[in-house]
XYZ file of C-alpha atoms in Angstrom:
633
model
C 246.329 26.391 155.579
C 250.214 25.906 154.725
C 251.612 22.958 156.429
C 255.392 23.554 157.715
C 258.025 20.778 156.316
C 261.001 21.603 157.168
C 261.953 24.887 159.453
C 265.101 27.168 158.821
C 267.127 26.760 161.584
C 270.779 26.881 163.113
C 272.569 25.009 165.657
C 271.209 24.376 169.427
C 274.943 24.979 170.577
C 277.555 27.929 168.587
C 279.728 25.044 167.786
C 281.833 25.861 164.823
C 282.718 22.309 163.723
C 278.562 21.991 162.927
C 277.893 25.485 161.403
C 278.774 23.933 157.809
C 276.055 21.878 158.118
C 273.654 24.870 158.232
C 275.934 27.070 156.041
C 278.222 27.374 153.394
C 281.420 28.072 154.333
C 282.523 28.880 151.010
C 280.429 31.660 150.677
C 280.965 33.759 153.356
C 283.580 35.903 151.353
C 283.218 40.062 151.104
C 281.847 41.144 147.477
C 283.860 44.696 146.831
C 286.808 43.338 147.445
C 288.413 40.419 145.841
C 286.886 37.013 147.177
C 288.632 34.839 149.966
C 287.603 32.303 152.519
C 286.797 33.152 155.451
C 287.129 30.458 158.973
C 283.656 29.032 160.248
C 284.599 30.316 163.469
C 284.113 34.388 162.414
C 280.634 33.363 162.076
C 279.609 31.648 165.439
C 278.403 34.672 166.985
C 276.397 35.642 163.781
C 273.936 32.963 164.903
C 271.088 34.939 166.952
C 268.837 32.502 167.839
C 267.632 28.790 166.389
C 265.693 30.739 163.804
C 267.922 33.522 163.503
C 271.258 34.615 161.351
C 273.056 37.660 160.617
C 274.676 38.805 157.121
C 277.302 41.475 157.510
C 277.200 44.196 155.544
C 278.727 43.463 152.297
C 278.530 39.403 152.703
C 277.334 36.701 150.936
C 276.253 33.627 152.886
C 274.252 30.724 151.471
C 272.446 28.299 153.332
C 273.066 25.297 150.316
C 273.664 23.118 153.371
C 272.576 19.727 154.766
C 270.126 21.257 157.280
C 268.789 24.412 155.559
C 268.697 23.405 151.481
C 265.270 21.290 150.455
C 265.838 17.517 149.222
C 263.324 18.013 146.550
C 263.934 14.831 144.762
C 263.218 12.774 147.469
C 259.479 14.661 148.260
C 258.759 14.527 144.480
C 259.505 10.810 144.644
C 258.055 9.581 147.665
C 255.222 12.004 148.314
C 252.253 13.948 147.334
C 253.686 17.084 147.428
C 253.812 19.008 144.068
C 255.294 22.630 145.117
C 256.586 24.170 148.021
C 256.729 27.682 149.367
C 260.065 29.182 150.861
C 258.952 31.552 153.261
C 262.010 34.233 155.250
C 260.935 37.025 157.869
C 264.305 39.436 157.416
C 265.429 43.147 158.480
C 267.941 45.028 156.907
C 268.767 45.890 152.965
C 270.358 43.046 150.627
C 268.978 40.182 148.163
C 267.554 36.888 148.681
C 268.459 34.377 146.048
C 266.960 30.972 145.026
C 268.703 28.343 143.729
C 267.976 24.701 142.510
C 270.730 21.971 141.681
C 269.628 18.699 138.857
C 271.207 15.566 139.989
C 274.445 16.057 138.424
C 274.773 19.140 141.418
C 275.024 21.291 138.442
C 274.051 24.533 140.085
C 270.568 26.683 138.292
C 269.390 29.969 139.869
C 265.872 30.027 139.676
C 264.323 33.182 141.103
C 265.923 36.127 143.313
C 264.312 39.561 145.488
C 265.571 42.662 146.908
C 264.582 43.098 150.749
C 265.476 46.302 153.187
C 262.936 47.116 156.238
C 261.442 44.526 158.168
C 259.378 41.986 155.942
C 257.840 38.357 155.095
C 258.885 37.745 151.296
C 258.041 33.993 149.747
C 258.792 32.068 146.678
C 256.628 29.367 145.422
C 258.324 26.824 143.780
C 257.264 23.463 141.979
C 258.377 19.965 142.942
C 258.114 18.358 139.311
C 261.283 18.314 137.639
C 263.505 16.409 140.065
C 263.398 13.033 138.654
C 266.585 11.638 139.413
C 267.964 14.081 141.999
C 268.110 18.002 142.938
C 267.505 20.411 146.025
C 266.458 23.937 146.103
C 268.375 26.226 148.704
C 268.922 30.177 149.231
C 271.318 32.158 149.393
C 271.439 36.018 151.113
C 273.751 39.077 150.064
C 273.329 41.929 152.245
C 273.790 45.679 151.180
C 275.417 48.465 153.233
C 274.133 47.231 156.572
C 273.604 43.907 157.956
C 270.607 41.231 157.187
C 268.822 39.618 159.975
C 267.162 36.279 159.009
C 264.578 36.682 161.691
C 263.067 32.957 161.068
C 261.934 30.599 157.551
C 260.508 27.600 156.727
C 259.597 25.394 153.561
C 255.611 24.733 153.135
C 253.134 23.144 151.176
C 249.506 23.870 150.360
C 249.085 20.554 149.725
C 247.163 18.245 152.315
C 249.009 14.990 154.083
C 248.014 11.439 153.363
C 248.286 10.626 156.815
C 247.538 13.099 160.213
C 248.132 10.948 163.135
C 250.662 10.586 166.051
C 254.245 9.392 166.243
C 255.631 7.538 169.258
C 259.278 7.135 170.016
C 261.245 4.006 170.629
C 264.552 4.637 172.588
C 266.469 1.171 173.413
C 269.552 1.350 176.027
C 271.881 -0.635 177.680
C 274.383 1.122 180.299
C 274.397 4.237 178.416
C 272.364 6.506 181.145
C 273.814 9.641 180.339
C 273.302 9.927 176.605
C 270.111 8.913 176.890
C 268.780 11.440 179.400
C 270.285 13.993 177.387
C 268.172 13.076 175.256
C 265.287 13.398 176.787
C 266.377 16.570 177.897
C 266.638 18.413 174.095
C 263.157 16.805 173.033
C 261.670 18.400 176.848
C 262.698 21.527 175.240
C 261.628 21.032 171.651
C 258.482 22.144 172.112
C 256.855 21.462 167.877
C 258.553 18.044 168.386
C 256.739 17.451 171.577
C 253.373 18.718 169.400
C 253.384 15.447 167.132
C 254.490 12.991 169.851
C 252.212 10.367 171.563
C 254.448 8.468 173.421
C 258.292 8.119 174.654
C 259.204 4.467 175.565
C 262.108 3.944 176.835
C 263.172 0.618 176.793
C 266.286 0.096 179.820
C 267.867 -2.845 179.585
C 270.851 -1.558 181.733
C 271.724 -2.489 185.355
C 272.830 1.298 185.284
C 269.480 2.796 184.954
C 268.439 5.890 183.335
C 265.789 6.763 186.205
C 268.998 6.803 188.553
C 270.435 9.807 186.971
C 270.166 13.023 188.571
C 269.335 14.673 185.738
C 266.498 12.936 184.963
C 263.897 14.273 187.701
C 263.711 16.885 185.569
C 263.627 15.577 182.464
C 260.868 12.912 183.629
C 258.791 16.262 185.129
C 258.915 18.145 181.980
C 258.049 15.148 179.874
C 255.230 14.497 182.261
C 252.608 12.024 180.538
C 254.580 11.520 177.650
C 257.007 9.580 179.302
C 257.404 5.971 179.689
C 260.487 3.723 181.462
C 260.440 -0.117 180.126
C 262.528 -2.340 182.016
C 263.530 -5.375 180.445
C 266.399 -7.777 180.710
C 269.050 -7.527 178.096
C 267.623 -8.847 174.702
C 269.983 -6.666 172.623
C 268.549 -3.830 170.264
C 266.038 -6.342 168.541
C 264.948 -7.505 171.535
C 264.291 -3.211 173.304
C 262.997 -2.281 169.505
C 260.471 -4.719 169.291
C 259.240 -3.641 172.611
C 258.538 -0.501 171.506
C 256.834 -2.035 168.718
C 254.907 -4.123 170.870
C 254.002 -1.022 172.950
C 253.244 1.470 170.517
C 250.662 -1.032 168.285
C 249.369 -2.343 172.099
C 248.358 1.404 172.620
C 247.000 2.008 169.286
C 247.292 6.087 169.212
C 250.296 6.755 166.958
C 250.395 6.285 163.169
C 253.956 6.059 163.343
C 257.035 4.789 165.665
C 260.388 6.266 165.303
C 262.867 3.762 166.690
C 265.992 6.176 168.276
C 269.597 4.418 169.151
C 270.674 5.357 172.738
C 274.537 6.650 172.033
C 273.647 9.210 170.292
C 272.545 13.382 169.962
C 269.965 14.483 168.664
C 268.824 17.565 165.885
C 264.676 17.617 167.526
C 263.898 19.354 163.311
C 265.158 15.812 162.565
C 262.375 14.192 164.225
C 259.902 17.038 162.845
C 260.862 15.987 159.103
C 260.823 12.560 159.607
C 257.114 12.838 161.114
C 256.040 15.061 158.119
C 257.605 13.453 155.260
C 255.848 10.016 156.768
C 252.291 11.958 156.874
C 253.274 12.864 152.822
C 254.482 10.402 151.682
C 251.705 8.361 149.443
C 251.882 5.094 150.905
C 253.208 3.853 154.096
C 257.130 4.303 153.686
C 260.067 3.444 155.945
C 261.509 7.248 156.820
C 265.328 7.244 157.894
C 267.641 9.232 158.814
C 271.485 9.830 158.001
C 274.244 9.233 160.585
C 277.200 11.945 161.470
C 279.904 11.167 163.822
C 279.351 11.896 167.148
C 282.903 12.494 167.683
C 283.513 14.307 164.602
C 280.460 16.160 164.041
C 281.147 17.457 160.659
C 281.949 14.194 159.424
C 279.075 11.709 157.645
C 279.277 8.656 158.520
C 275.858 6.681 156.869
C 273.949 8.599 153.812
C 272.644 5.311 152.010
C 273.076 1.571 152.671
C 272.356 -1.259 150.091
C 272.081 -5.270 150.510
C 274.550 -6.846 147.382
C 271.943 -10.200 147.230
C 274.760 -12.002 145.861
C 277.185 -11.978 148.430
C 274.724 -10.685 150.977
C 276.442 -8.217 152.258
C 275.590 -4.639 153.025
C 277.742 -1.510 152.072
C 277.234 1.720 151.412
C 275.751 2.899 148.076
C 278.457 4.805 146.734
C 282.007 4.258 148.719
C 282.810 8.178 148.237
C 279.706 9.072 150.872
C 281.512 7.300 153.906
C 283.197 9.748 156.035
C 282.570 12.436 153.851
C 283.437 15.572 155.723
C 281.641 18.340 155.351
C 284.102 20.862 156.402
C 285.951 20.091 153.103
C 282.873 19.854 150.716
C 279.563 21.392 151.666
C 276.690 20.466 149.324
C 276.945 22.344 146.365
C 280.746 20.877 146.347
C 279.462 17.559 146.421
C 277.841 16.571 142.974
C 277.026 12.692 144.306
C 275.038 13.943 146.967
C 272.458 15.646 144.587
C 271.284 12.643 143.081
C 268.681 10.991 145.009
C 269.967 7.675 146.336
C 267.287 4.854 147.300
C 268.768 2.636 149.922
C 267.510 -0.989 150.338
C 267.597 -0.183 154.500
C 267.809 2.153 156.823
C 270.115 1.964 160.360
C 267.989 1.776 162.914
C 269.853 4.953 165.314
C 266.639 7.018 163.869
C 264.632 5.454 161.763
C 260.383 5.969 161.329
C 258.411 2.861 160.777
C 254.541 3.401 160.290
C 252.272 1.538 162.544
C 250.682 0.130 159.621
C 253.609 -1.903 158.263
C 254.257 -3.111 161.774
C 251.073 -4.582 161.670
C 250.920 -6.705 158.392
C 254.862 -7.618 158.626
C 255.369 -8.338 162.235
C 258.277 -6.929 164.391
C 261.803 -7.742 164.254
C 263.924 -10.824 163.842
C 264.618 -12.273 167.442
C 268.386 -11.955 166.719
C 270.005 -9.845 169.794
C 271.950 -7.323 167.483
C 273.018 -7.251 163.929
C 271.073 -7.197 160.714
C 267.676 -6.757 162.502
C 267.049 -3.338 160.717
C 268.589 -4.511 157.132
C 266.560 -7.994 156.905
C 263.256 -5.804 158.392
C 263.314 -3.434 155.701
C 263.947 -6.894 152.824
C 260.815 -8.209 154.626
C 259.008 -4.703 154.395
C 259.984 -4.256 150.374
C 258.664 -7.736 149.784
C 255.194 -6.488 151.039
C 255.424 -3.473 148.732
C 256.504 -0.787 151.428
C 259.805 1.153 150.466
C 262.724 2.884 152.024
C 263.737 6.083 152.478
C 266.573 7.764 153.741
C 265.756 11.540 154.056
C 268.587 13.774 153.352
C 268.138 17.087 156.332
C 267.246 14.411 158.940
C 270.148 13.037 160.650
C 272.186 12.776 164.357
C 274.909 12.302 165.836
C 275.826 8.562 166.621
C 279.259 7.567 168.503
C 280.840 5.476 164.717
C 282.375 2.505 164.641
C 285.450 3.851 163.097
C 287.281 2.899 166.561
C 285.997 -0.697 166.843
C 285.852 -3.806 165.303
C 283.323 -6.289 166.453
C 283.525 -8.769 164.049
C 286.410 -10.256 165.838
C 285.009 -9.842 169.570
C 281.724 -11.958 171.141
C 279.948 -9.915 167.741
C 281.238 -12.353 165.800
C 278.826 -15.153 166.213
C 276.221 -12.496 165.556
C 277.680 -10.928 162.588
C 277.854 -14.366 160.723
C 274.220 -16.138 162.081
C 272.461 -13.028 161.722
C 273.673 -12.182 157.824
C 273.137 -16.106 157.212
C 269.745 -15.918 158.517
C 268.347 -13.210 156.542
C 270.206 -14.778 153.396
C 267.789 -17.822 154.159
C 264.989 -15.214 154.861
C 265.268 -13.389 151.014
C 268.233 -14.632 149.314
C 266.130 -14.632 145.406
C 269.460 -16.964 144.774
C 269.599 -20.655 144.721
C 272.054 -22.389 147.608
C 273.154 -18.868 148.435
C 274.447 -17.354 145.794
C 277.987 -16.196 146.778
C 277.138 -15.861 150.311
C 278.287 -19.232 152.021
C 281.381 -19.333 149.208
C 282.412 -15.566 150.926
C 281.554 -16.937 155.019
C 284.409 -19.389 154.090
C 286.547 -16.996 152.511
C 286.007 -14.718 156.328
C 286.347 -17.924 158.280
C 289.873 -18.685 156.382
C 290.680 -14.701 157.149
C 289.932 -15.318 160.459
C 292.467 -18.103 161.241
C 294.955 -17.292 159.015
C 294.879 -14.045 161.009
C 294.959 -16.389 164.533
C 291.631 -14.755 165.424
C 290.347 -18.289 166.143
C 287.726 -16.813 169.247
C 285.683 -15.468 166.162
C 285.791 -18.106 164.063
C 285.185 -20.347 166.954
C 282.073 -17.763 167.342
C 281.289 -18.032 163.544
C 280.821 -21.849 163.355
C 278.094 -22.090 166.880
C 276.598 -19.616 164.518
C 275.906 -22.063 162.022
C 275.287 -24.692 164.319
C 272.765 -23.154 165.592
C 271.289 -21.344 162.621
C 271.146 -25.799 161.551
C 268.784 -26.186 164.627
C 266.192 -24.379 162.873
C 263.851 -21.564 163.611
C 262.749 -22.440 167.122
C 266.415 -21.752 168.638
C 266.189 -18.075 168.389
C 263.765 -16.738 170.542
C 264.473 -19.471 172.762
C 268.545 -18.162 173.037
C 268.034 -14.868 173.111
C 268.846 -13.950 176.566
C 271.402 -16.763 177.309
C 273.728 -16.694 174.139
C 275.535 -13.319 174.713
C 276.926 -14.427 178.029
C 277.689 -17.736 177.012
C 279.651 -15.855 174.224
C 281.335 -13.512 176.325
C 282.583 -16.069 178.994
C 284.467 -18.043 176.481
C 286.729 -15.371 175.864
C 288.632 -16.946 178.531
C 289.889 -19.857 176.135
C 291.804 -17.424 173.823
C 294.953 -15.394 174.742
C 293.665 -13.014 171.555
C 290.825 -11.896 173.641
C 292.836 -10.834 176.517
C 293.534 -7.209 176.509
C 296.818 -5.734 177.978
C 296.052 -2.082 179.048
C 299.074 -1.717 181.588
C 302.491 -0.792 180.203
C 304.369 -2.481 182.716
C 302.323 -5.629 181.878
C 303.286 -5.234 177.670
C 305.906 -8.071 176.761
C 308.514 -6.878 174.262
C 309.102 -8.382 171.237
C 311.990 -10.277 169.161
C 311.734 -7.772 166.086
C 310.374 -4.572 167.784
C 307.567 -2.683 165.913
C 307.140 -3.169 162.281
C 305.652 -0.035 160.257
C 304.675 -0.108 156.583
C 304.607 3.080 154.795
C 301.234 3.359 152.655
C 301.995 2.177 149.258
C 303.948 -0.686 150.959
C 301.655 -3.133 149.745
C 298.333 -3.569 148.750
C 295.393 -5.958 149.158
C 295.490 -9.158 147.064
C 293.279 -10.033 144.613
C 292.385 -12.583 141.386
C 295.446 -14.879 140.822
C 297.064 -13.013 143.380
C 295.322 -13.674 146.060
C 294.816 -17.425 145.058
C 298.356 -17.596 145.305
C 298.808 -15.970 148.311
C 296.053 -17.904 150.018
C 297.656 -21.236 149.063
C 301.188 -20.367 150.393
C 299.866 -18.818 153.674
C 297.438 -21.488 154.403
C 300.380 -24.429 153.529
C 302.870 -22.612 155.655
C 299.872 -22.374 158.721
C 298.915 -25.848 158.225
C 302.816 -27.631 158.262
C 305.072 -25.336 159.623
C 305.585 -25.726 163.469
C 305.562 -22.890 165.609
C 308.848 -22.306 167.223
C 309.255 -21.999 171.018
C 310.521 -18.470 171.449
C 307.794 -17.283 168.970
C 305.583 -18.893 171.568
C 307.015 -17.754 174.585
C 307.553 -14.005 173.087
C 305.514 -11.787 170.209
C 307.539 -12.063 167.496
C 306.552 -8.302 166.212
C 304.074 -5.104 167.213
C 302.037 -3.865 164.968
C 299.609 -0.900 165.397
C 296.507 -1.518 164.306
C 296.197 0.001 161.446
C 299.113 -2.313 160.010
C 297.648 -5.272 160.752
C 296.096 -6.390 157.711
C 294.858 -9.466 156.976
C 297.557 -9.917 154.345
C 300.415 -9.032 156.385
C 299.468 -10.804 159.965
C 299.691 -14.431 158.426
C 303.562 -13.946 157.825
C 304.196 -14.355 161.471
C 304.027 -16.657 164.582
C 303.067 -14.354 166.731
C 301.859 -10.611 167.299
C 301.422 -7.630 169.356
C 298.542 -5.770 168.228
C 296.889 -2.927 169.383
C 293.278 -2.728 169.685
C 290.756 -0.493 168.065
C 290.074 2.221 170.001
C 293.492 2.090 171.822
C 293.123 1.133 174.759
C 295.966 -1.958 174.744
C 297.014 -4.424 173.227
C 296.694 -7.862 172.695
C 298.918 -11.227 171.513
C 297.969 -13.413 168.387
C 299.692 -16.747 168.548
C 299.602 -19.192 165.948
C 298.405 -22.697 166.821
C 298.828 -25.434 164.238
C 296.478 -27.637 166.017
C 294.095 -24.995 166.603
C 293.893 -23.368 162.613
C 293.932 -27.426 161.376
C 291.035 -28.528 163.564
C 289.279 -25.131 162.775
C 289.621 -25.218 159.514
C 287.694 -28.492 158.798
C 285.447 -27.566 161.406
C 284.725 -24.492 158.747
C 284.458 -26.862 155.467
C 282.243 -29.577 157.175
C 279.990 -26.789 158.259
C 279.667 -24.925 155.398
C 278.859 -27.557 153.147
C 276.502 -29.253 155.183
C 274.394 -25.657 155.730
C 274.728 -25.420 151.448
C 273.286 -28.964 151.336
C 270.704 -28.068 153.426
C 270.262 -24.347 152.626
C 267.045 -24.722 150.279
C 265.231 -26.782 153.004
C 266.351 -24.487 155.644
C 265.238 -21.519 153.733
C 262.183 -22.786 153.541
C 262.019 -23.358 156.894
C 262.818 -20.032 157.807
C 260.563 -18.241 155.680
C 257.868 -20.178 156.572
C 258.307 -19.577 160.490
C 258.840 -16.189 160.172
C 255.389 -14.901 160.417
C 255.403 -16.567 163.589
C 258.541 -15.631 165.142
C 258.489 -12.163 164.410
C 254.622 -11.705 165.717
C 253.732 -10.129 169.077
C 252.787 -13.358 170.590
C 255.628 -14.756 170.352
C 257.587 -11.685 171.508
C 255.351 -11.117 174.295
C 256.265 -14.601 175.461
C 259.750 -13.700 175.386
C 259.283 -10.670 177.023
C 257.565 -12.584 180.035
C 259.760 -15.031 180.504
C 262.363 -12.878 181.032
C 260.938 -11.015 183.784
């Protein structure tokens, strides 16, 4: 019996900004006449159903598109399957052509049929000659009348490794309405529902998800597979791992797929995630991708990677961030045909099997930050991998229009990266890590962001304490963080336009190729000069008493902030505004504050690390997060 991996399917809403993820754009040009583009928007009401499409007569359409082509590379790599059947139920005269792409995108038709009448036509294709990337898609051409793509799916004859159950973490703080949307699309997804065991949903919110009218329903339709988790706020390591804890408590579902709250879902996503797990040949980390919730067409996360040197992580290829797929569908877009491994997966949808929970433990007790990079270091290090599956994906509000590595995220940004460079750092002292924290630290107060580095040296304090401070701070430090935003006039945002003080030199703009970043000798130079001038030069009185200059946010780089006393600058997402005041007394005592701390954590990094990876066993099992758990209640 065939077993169904991925479904041909179309948006849950006629949204046109989406439809290019389902369809090329491009080819929806007439064929008699000479070729031309034709808007997204002509096409919403040529989507029937979620299984169904219409071709106009004399059309081309093809479906090379995130959710509709087949990431053959990555099921050739990762699992047992060895060929795949395309299967399409159609009415109406035209032709049905396959494609398949190598993983330079280069384009390579492969086999093609007529169709007219009502019918079931399939093409069996093999998955052996996708090596280092490739999909296979389909395109349609219909004749003199239209072509009705009643329903399709991709198959394999081959059996799964693995048959069992998946459960679903959701973790939320105080975001009640996404979530029981939610819950609301997987109610109605009914071969989602199928494979599902249980839905946790961990609330760590004092605005509660169970308070929402729409959730009645939602909870009724759900019925047994529901489950609310209260908890007090331990952050998204802290509502993860109680799923974890949950799901392997149980002991019904082969796999957990951990599910951000802020976000929307595709339900198909969840339904390749699950089968691609049951294929793959040994337990495998299964993620998805991340578009932009407010830009849907947009891609926001395709592949992260850890740089072990600096310990940092990034994206695997800087052209895949933001890449818009209104622009540059798939067979446009020869980097995404080569099959990326990532060293982690974000943990907004990600599948973890039950298996690896078991012999590796549960997350780092770390509130937020780094707890899904440094679980899937810990996971390759027992020999399980990482996947991110291209056609599995959501919708996840970005954090193009924030930036918490100057708010109370700070301390967690720089403990959290620290502590998994301790965890599986192969380099001695480091590497380049603690040599680039200074670097930030220096950033930070030559910027007169001295809140986060205030934040980024408790971070190493603590992280000198050893292992036993984390469980033990992990409801209390967030608070503690957030209350001491009270010591720093940066922190206090001006949202009222009567309340904005003008400045002495207005608002400064810088057209793009104004300036550029600074690097080798020039950035030694430039870091010398501002650091001197930060360190001696007093700040004057009306620089103190008034911003010296606005600048939007965008302008306000690092390079260009240090030139002043003093600065209006707007926030991130826009909301105000807020005043930067250089302190000499402040950036002098902060600065050796920064040096003393560094070098004693690089003194004592090797012992630490040792430490750290010795505890972690402990401090990542269920014990010990059950003990957190209950003491927080």
């Amino acid at each position: 019996m065939p077993h169904v991996l991925q479904h041909v399917l179309f948006p849950l809403e006629r949204d046109p900004d989406i439809l290019p993820l389902y369809a090329d754009p491009e080819t929806w040009t007439t064929i008699r006449k000479q070729p031309v583009q034709v808007s997204s928007e002509a096409h919403v009401n040529d989507i029937l159903s979620r299984t169904s499409y219409r071709i106009r007569k004399g059309q081309r359409v093809s479906f090379a598109s995130y959710f509709n082509a087949f990431p053959a590379a990555y099921w050739q790599r990762w699992t047992v399957v060895d060929a795949v059947r395309l299967t399409l139920r159609t009415s109406g005269p035209g032709t049905v052509i396959v494609y398949r792409s190598n993983a330079q995108g280069v384009q390579q038709r492969v086999d093609s049929t007529a169709v007219e009448g009502t019918q079931e036509i399939g093409f069996d294709l093999p998955v052996q000659a996708f090596g280092d990337g490739g999909w296979y898609w389909f395109d349609v051409v219909a004749g003199d009348t239209d072509v009705i793509i009643e329903g399709g799916d991709w198959s394999t004859g081959v059996d799964p490794v693995r048959t069992g159950r998946t459960s679903l973490g959701i973790t939320t703080f105080n975001k009640p309405d996404y979530c029981v949307q939610t819950l609301a699309t997987l109610a109605g997804a009914d071969e989602v529902l199928a494979e599902i065991d249980t839905i946790y949903v961990v609330d760590q919110g004092d605005q509660k998800v169970a308070d929402r009218p729409e959730f009645p329903d939602a909870r009724d339709r759900l019925g047994e597979q529901l489950r609310i988790v209260d908890q007090p706020n331990l952050g998204g390591s802290g509502g993860f791992s109680r799923a974890m804890t949950e799901t392997i408590d149980a002991g019904r579902s082969d796999f957990l797929l951990l599910l951000d709250d802020d976000v929307e879902i595709e339900p198909e996503s969840i339904y390749r995630s699950v089968q691609f797990s049951r294929f793959c040949r040994k337990p495998t980390i299964v993620g998805s991708h991340m578009f932009d919730l407010l830009d849907k067409p947009i891609l926001h996360a395709f592949s992260e990677t850890v740089d072990l040197l600096y310990f940092v992580w990034r994206s695997a290829l800087p052209k895949q961030m933001r890449h818009d797929f209104r622009r540059s569908n798939l067979r446009q877009t020869p980097w995404m045909h080569q099959r990326l491994d990532p060293d982690y997966n974000g943990w907004w949808m990600c599948m973890i099997p039950t298996e690896v929970i078991r012999e590796i433990g549960l997350s780092i007790p770390v509130f937020i930050k780094w707890d899904d990079a440094e679980y899937a270091l810990r996971a390759r290090e027992h020999g399980y991998g990482t996947v991110s599956l291209p056609g599995s994906a959501l919708w996840h509000v970005s954090w193009v229009d924030k930036d918490d590595s100057q708010d109370w995220q700070a301390y967690y940004h720089a403990r959290n990266r620290l502590l998994s460079g301790l965890l599986h750092s192969p380099h001695p002292k480091s590497g380049k890590l603690l040599s680039n924290s200074g670097r930030i630290d220096l950033k930070h107060l030559l910027t007169m962001q001295y809140y986060a580095a205030t934040l980024r040296h408790r971070a190493i304090r603590d992280l000198l304490k050893g292992p036993e401070h984390l469980h033990r701070t992990m409801a209390t430090t967030m608070p503690e963080l957030r209350a001491a935003t009270a010591d720093f006039v940066e922190t206090q945002l001006i949202t009222k336009a009567e309340d904005m003080p003008s400045t002495w030199e207005g608002k400064r703009l810088f057209p793009e190729d104004f300036d550029t970043e600074p690097r080798g000798p020039r950035l030694a130079l430039f870091t010398l000069k501002a650091a001197a001038r930060h360190w001696r030069t007093p700040v004057p009185q009306g620089n103190i008493d008034r911003p010296q200059v606005e600048l939007a946010k965008a302008d306000a780089a690092w390079w260009r902030v240090p030139a002043y006393d003093s600065v209006l600058i707007s926030n991130a997402d826009g909301r105000g505004k807020s005043v930067y005041r250089r302190d000499r007394t402040t950036f002098r005592r902060l600065w050796k504050e920064s040096r003393e701390l560094h070098r004693e954590l690089e003194k004592n990094w090797d012992r630490l690390a040792q430490e750290y990876r010795a505890a972690l066993p402990e401090f990542t099992s269920p014990e010990a997060w059950r003990r957190t758990f209950t003491s927080q209640q």
